[in-house]
Structure formats: C-alpha cells, structure tokens
PDB file of C-alpha atoms in Angstrom:
ATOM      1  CA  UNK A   1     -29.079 -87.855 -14.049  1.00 33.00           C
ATOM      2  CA  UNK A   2     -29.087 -91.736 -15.314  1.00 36.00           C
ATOM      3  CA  UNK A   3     -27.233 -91.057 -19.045  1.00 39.00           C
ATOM      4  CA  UNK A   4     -29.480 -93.902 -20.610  1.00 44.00           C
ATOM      5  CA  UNK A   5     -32.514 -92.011 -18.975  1.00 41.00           C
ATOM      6  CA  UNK A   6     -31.331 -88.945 -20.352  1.00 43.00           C
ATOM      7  CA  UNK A   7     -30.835 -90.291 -23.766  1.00 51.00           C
ATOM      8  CA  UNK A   8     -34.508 -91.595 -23.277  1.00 58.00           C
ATOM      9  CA  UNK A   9     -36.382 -88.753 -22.557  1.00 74.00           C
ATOM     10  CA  UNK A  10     -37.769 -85.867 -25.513  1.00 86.00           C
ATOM     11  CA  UNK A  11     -40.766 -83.763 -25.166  1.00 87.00           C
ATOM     12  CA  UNK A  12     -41.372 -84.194 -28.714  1.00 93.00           C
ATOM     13  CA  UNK A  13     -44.771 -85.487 -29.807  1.00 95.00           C
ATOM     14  CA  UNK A  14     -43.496 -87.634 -32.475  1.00 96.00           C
ATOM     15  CA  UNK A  15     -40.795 -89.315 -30.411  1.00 97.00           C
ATOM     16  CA  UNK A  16     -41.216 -93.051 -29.514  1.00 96.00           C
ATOM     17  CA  UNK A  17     -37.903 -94.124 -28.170  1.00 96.00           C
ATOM     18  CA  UNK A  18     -34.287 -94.734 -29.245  1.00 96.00           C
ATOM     19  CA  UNK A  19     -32.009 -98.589 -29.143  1.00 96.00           C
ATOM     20  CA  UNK A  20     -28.294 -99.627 -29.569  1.00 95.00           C
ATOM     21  CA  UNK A  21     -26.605 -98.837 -33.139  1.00 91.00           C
ATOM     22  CA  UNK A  22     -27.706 -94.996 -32.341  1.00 92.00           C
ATOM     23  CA  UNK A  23     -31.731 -96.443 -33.290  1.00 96.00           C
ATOM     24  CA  UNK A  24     -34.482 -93.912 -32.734  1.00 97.00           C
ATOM     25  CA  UNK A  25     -38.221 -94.577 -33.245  1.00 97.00           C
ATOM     26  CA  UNK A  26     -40.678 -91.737 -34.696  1.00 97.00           C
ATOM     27  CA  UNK A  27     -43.812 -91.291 -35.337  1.00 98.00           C
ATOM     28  CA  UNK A  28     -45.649 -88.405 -37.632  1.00 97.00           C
ATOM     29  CA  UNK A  29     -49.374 -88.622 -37.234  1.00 96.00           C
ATOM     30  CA  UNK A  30     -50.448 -86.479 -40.112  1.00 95.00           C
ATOM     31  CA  UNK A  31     -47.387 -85.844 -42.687  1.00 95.00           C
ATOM     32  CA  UNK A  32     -47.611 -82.623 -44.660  1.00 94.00           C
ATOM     33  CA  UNK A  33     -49.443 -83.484 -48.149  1.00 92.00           C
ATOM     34  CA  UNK A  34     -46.985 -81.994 -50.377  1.00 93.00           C
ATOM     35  CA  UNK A  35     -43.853 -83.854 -48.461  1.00 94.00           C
ATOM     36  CA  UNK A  36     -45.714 -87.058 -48.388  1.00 92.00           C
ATOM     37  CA  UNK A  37     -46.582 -86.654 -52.192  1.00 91.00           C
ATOM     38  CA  UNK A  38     -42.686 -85.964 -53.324  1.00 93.00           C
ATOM     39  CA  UNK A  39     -41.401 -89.251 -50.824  1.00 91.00           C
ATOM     40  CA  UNK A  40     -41.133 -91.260 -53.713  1.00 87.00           C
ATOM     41  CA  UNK A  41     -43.262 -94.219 -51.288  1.00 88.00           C
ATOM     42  CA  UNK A  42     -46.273 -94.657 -53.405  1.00 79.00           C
ATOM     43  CA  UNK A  43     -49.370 -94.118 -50.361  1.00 86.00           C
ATOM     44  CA  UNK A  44     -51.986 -92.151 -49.452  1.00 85.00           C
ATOM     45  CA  UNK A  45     -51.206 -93.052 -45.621  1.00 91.00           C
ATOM     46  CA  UNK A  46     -50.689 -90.090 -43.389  1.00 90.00           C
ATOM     47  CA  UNK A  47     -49.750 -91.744 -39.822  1.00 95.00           C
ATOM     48  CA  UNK A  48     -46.026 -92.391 -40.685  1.00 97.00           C
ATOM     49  CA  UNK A  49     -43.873 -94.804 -38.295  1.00 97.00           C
ATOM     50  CA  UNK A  50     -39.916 -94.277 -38.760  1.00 97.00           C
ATOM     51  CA  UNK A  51     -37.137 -96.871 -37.718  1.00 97.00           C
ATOM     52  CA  UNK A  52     -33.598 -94.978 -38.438  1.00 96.00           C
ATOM     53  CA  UNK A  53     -29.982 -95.721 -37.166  1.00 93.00           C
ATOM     54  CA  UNK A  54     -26.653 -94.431 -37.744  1.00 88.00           C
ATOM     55  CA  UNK A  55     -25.523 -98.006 -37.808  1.00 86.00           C
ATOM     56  CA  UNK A  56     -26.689-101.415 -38.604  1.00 86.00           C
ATOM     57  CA  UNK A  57     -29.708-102.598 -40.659  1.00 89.00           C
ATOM     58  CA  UNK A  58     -30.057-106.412 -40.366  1.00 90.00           C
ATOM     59  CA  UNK A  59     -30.980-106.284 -36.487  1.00 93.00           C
ATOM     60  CA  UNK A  60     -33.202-103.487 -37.138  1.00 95.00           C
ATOM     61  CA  UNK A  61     -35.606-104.885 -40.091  1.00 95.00           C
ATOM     62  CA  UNK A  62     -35.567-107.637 -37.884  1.00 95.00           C
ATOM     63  CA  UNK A  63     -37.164-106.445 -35.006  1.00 97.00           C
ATOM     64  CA  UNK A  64     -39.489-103.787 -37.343  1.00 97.00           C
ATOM     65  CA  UNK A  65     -40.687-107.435 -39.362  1.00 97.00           C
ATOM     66  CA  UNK A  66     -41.492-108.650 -35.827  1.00 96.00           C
ATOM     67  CA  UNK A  67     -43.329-105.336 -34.922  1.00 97.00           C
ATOM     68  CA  UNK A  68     -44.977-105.490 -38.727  1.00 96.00           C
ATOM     69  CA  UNK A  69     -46.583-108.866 -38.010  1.00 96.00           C
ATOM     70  CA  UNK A  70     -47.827-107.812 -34.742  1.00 96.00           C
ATOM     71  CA  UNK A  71     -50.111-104.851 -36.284  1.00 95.00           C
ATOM     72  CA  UNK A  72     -52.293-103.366 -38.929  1.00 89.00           C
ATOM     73  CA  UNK A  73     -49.220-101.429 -40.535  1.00 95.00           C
ATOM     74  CA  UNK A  74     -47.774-101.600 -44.224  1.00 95.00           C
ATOM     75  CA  UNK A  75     -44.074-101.245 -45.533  1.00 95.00           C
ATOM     76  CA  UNK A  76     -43.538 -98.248 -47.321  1.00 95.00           C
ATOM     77  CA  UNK A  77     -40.406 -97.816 -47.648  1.00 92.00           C
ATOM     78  CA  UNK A  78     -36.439 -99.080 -46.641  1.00 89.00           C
ATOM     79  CA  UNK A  79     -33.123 -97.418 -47.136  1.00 86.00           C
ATOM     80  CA  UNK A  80     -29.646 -98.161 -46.590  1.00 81.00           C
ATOM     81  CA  UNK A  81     -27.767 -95.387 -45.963  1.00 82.00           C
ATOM     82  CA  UNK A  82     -23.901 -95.059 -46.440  1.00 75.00           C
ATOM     83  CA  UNK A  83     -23.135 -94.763 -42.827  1.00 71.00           C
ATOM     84  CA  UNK A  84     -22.083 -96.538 -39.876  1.00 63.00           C
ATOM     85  CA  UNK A  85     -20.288 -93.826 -38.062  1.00 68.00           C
ATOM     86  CA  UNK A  86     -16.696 -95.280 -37.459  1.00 67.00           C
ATOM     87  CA  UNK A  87     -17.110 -98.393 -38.867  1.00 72.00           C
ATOM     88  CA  UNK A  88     -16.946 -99.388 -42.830  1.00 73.00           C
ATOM     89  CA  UNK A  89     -21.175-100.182 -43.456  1.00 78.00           C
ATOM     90  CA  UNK A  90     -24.245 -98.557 -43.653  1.00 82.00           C
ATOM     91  CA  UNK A  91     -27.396 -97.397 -41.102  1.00 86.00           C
ATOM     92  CA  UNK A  92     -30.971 -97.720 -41.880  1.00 90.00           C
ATOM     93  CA  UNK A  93     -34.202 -95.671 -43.118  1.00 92.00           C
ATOM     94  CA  UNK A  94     -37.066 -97.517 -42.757  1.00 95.00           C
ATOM     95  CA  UNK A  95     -40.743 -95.941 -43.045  1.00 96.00           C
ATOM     96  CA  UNK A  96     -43.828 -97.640 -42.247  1.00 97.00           C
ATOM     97  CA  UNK A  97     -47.993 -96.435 -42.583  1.00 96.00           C
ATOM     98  CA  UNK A  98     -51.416 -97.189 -41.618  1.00 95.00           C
ATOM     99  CA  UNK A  99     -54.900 -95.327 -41.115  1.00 93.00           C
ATOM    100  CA  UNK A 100     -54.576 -94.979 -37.819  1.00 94.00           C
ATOM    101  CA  UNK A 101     -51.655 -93.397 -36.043  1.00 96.00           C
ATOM    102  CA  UNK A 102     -52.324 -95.671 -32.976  1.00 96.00           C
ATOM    103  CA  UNK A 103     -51.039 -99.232 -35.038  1.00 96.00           C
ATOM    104  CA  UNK A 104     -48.001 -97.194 -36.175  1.00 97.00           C
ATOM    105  CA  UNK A 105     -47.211 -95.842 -33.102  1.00 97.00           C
ATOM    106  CA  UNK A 106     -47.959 -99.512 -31.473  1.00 97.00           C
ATOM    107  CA  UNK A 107     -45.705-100.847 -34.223  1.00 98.00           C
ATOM    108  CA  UNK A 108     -42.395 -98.749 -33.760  1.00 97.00           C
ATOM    109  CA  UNK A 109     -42.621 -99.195 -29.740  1.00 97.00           C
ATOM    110  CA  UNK A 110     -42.118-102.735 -30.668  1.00 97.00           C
ATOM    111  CA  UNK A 111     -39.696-102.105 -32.901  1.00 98.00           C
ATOM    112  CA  UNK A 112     -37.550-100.289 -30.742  1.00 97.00           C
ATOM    113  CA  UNK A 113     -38.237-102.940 -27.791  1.00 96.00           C
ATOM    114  CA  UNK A 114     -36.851-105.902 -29.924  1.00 97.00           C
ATOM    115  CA  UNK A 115     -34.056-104.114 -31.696  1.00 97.00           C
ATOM    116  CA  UNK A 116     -31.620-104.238 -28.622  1.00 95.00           C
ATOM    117  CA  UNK A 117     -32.183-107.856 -28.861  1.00 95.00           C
ATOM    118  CA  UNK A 118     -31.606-108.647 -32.909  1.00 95.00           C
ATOM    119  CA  UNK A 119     -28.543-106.090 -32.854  1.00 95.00           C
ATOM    120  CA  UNK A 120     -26.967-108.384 -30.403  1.00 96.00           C
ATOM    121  CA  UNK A 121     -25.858-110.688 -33.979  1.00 96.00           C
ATOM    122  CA  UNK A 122     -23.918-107.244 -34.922  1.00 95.00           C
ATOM    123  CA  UNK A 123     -20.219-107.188 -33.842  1.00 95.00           C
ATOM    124  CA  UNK A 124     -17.689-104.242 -34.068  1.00 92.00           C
ATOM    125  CA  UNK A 125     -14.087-103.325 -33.307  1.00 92.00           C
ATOM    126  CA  UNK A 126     -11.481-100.569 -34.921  1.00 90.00           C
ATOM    127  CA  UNK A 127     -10.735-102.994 -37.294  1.00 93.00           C
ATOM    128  CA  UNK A 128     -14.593-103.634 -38.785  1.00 93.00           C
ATOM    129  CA  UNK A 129     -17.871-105.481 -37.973  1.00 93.00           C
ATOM    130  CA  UNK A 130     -20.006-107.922 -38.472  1.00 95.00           C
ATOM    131  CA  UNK A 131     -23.989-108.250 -38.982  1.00 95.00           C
ATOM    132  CA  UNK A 132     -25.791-111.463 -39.008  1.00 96.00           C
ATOM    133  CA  UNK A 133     -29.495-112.159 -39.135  1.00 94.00           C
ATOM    134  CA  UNK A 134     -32.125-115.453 -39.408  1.00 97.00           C
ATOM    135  CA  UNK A 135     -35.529-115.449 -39.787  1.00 97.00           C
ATOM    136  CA  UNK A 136     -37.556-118.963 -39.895  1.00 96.00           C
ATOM    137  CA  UNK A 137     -39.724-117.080 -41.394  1.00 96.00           C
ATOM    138  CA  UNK A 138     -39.748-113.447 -43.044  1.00 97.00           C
ATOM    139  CA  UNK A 139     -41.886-110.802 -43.541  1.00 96.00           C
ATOM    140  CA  UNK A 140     -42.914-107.903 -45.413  1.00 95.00           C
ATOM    141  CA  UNK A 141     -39.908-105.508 -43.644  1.00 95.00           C
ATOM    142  CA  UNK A 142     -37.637-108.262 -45.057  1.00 95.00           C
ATOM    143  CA  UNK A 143     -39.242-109.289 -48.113  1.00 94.00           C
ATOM    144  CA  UNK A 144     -38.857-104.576 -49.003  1.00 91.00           C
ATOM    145  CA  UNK A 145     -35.202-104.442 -47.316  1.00 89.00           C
ATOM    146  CA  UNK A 146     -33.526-107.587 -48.221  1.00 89.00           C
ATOM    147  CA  UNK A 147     -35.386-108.971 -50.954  1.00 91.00           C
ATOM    148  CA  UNK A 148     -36.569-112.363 -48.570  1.00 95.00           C
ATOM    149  CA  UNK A 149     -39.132-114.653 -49.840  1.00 95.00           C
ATOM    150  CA  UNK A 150     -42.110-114.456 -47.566  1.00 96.00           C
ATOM    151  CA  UNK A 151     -42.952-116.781 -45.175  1.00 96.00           C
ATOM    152  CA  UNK A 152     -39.567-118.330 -46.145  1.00 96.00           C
ATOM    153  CA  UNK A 153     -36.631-119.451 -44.169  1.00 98.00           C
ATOM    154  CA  UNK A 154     -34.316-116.441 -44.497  1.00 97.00           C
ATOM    155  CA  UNK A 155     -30.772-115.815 -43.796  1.00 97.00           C
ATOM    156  CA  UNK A 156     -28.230-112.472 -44.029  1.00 96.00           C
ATOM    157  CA  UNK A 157     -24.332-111.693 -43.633  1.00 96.00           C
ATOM    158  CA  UNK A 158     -21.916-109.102 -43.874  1.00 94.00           C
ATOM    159  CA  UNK A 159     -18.393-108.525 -43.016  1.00 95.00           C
ATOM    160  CA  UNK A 160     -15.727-105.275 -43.090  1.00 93.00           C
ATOM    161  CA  UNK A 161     -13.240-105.346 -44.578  1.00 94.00           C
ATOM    162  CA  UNK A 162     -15.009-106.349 -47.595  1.00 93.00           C
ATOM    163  CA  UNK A 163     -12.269-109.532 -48.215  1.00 96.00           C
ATOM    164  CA  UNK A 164     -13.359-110.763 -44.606  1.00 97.00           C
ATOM    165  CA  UNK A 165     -16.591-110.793 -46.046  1.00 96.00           C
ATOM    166  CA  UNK A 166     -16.023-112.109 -49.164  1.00 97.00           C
ATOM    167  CA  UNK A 167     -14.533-115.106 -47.173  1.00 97.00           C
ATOM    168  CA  UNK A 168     -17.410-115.325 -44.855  1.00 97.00           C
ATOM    169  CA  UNK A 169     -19.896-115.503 -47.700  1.00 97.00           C
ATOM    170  CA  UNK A 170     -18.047-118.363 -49.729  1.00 97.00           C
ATOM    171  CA  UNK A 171     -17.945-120.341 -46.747  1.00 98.00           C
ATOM    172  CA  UNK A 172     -20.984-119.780 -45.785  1.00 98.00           C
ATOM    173  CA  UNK A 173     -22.645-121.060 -49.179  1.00 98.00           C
ATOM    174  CA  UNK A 174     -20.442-123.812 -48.735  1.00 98.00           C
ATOM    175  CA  UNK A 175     -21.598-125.386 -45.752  1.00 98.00           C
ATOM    176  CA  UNK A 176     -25.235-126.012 -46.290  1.00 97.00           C
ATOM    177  CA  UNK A 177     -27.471-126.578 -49.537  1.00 98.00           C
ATOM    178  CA  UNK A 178     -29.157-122.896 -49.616  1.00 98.00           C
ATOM    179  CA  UNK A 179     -30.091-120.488 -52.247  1.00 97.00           C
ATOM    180  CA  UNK A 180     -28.305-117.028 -53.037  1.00 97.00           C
ATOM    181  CA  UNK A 181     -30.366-114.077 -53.404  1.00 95.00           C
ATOM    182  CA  UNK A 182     -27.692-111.700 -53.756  1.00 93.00           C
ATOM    183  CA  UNK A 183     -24.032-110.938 -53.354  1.00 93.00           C
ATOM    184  CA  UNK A 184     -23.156-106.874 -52.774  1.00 90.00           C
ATOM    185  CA  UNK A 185     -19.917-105.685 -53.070  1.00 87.00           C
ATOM    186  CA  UNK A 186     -18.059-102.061 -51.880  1.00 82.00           C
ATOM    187  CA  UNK A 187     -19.209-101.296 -55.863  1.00 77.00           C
ATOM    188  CA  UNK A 188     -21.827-103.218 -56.504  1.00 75.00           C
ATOM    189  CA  UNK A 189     -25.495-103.499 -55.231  1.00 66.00           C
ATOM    190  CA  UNK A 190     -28.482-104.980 -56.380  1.00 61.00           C
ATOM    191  CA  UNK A 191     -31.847-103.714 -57.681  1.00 54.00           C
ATOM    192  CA  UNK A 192     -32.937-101.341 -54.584  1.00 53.00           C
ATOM    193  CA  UNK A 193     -30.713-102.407 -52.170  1.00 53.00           C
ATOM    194  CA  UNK A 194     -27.542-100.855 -52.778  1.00 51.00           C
ATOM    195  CA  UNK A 195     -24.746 -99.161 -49.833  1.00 52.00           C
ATOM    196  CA  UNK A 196     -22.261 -98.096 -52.849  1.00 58.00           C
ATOM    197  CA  UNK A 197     -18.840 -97.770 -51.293  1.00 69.00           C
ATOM    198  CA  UNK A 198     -19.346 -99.191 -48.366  1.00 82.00           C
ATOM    199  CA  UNK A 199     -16.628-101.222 -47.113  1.00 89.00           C
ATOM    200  CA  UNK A 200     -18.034-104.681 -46.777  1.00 90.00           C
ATOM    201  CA  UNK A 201     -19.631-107.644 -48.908  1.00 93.00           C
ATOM    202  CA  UNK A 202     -22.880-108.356 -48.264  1.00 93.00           C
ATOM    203  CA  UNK A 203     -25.367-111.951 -49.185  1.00 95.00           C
ATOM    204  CA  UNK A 204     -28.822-112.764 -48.539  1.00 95.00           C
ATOM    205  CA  UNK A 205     -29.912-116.546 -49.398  1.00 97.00           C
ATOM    206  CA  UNK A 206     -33.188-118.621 -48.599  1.00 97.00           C
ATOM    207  CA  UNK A 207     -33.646-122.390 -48.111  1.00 97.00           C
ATOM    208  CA  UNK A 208     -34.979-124.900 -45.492  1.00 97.00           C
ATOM    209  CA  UNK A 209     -34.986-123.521 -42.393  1.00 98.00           C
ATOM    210  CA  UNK A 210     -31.970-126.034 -40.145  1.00 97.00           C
ATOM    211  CA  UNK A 211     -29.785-125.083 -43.888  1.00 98.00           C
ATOM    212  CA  UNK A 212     -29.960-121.508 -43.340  1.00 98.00           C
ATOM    213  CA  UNK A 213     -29.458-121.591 -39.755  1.00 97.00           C
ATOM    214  CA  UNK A 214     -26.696-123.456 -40.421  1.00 98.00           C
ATOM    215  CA  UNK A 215     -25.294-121.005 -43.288  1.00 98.00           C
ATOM    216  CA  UNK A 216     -25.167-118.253 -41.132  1.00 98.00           C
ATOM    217  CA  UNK A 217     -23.606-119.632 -38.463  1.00 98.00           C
ATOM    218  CA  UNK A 218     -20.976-121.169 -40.292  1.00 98.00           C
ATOM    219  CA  UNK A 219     -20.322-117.395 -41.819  1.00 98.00           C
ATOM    220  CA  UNK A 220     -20.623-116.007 -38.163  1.00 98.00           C
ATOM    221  CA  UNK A 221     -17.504-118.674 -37.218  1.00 98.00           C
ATOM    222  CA  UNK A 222     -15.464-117.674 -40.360  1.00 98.00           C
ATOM    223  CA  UNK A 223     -16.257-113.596 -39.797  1.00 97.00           C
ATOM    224  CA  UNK A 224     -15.241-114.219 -35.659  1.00 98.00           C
ATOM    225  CA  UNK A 225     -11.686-115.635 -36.691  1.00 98.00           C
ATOM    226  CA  UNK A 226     -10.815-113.879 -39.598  1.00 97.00           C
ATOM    227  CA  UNK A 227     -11.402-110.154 -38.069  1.00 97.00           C
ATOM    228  CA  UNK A 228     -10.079-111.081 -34.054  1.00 97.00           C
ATOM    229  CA  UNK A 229      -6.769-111.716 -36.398  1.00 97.00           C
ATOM    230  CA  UNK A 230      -7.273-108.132 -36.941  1.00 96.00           C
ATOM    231  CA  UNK A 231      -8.716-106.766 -33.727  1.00 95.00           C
ATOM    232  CA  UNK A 232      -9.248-109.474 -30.739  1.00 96.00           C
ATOM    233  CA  UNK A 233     -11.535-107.034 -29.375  1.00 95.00           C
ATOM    234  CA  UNK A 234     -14.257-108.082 -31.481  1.00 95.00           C
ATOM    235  CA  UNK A 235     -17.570-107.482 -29.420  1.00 95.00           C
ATOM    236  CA  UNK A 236     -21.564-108.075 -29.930  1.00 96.00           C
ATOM    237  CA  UNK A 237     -23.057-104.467 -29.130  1.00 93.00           C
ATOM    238  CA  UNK A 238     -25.609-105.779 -27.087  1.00 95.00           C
ATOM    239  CA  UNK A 239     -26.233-109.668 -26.124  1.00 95.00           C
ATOM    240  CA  UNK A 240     -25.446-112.760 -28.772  1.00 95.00           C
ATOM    241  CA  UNK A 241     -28.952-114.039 -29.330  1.00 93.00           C
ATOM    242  CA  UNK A 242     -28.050-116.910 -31.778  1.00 92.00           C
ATOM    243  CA  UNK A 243     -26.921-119.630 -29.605  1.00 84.00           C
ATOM    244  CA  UNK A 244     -30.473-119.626 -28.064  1.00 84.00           C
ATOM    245  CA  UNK A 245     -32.161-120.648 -31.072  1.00 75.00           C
TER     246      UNK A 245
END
C-alpha cells in the first residue's frame, strides 16, 4: 500500500488528517466536562478542533489563522512544546472551539490543507533549522501564539543553533524600519510564549507590510549562509513559498 495513503487513513471518529513536520488534525465533538473544565482554556465550548506537530509552529499557526478567518471558530488555546524530534526547537499545541462541531471540523481540514504549504518557509539539516513566517495581515491564531497585532503586517524568525539565530535576528532588524515584539532565547521566553531550552533564538516584529517582508527575508538570506557553512544540505521540508509573494 501507498505509505502516504497509509499514513492518511484512521478509523477514528475524531481524526481529520495529518501534514509535513509530523502535523495531525483532530477533532472532539463533545469533550468530557470535567477535562474541559481543568484545560486551563477559559470556554464553555464543547466541539474542540486540535492542530499538533512534533515539529514546527510558525507554518502551522499560519495555515490554522488562515483556516480561523475562514469560519465561525475561536482561539482557545496555543502551546509550544519543547520538541522538534532531532532538531534543536519546539512543535505545536494549538486548540480551537465553536458551537457547532461542523465549523471546527471545517476549520482544521483547512488547516491541515494549507500547512504543507506555510511549512515550506521551515528548513532543516543535522546541523539545525530554520522557520520563517509573513503575514500581511494576522489573525487571532497569531495575535494567541505569537503575540501579532491584528490586522497588522506581521513577521517571525528562528534559527538553531541559537548564535545562527542570534545573527539572523540582528540582521534582520537591521535591514528594514520594523518594530520588535520579542526576542526569545534557549533561556529566556516571553509572557506565554516560552520553548525554555530550546536551542534557537527566536523574534517576532510588526511594521508596514513591504518592511516586514523585507525583514524576514533578509533573516532568511543570513540563516541560509550561516547554517549551509554548517550543513550544505540545508532543505525546505516541503516547497519554498516566499519567492511567490
């Protein structure tokens, strides 16, 4: 049998559908009362949509912002977990809710759809990885995960080792007049958004759309040299996307 069919097929009920970076899409239509009311996630919502990975975040809240927009679904709650399987960052948690178990089920299909395109700005080799991500204009997923200013230009990078990515992010502020959100470090995160440990340094910034663009392509260039001195076998786990833009 095809291995990507394989991987694609569960006779679970709640299962929606898996995507590069080890994604898979779930979907509880009536969560257990007591669970729901010890989740820490502040709702009385029952039809729960999950977006988790082993690896990867950026990509992900991506495509789940897209799917957010798209349908009558709220934010609940996002996670970073210290992760990434082999490589020195973290995966994602990400849980969304509505009323009706058909919006959150429409929501993480389209999730799961757009994820193998947005994780296409995440590159890897032994040596570390990469994660990039734009939006002209975020939403709630990014305004919970990443702290974004909605409806704002918005713009994300990391890089492993850590020093590659504490080169990436000063050249990246360099290059074009934006605005720093936040700077995370293998020891230090910031308000919710923490990966503690995590082998990598991490920025978010805002600003005028063509400025942020800019920013994180500049850190994208930077991030490309710095770790093929390392590793030349420094790939994009899916398709580049960024180019297109």
């Amino acid at each position: 049998m095809n291995q990507e069919l394989l991987l694609n097929t569960c006779g679970r009920k709640e299962f929606i559908g898996t995507a590069a970076l080890d994604t898979i899409g779930l979907v509880i239509a009536g969560i257990d009362e007591t669970l729901l009311n010890n989740m820490h996630i502040d709702t009385s919502y029952r039809a729960i949509g999950i977006l988790t990975s082993r690896c990867g975040a950026a990509g992900q809240f991506m495509a789940l912002d897209e799917a957010v927009k798209m349908t009558d679904c709220k934010v609940l709650s996002i996670e970073l977990p210290l992760d990434a399987k082999n490589w020195g960052g973290h995966g994602c948690y990400c849980l969304i809710g509505s009323q009706d178990v058909s919006n959150v089920r429409e929501a993480i299909k389209i999730a799961i759809r757009l994820t193998d395109k947005y994780v296409g700005e995440v590159y890897t080799c032994d040596a570390g990885h990469l994660e990039f991500c734009f939006s002209a204009q975020a939403g709630d997923v990014l305004v919970a995960g990443l702290q974004a200013e909605k409806g704002k230009a918005y713009g994300f990078m990391t890089g492993s080792p850590a020093g590659i990515g504490l080169v990436m992010a000063d050249n990246c502020l360099k290059s074009a007049p934006v605005d720093l959100i936040w700077q995370m470090s293998p020891f230090f995160g910031e308000g919710d958004v923490s990966t503690h440990w995590s082998n990598e340094v991490m920025i978010s910034f805002k600003g005028d759309a063509g400025n942020v663009k800019e920013a994180v392509m500049t850190a994208r260039e930077v991030g490309m040299d710095l770790l093929k001195a390392m590793d030349p076998n420094v790939e994009s786990v899916t398709q580049p996307y960024f180019d297109s833009l």
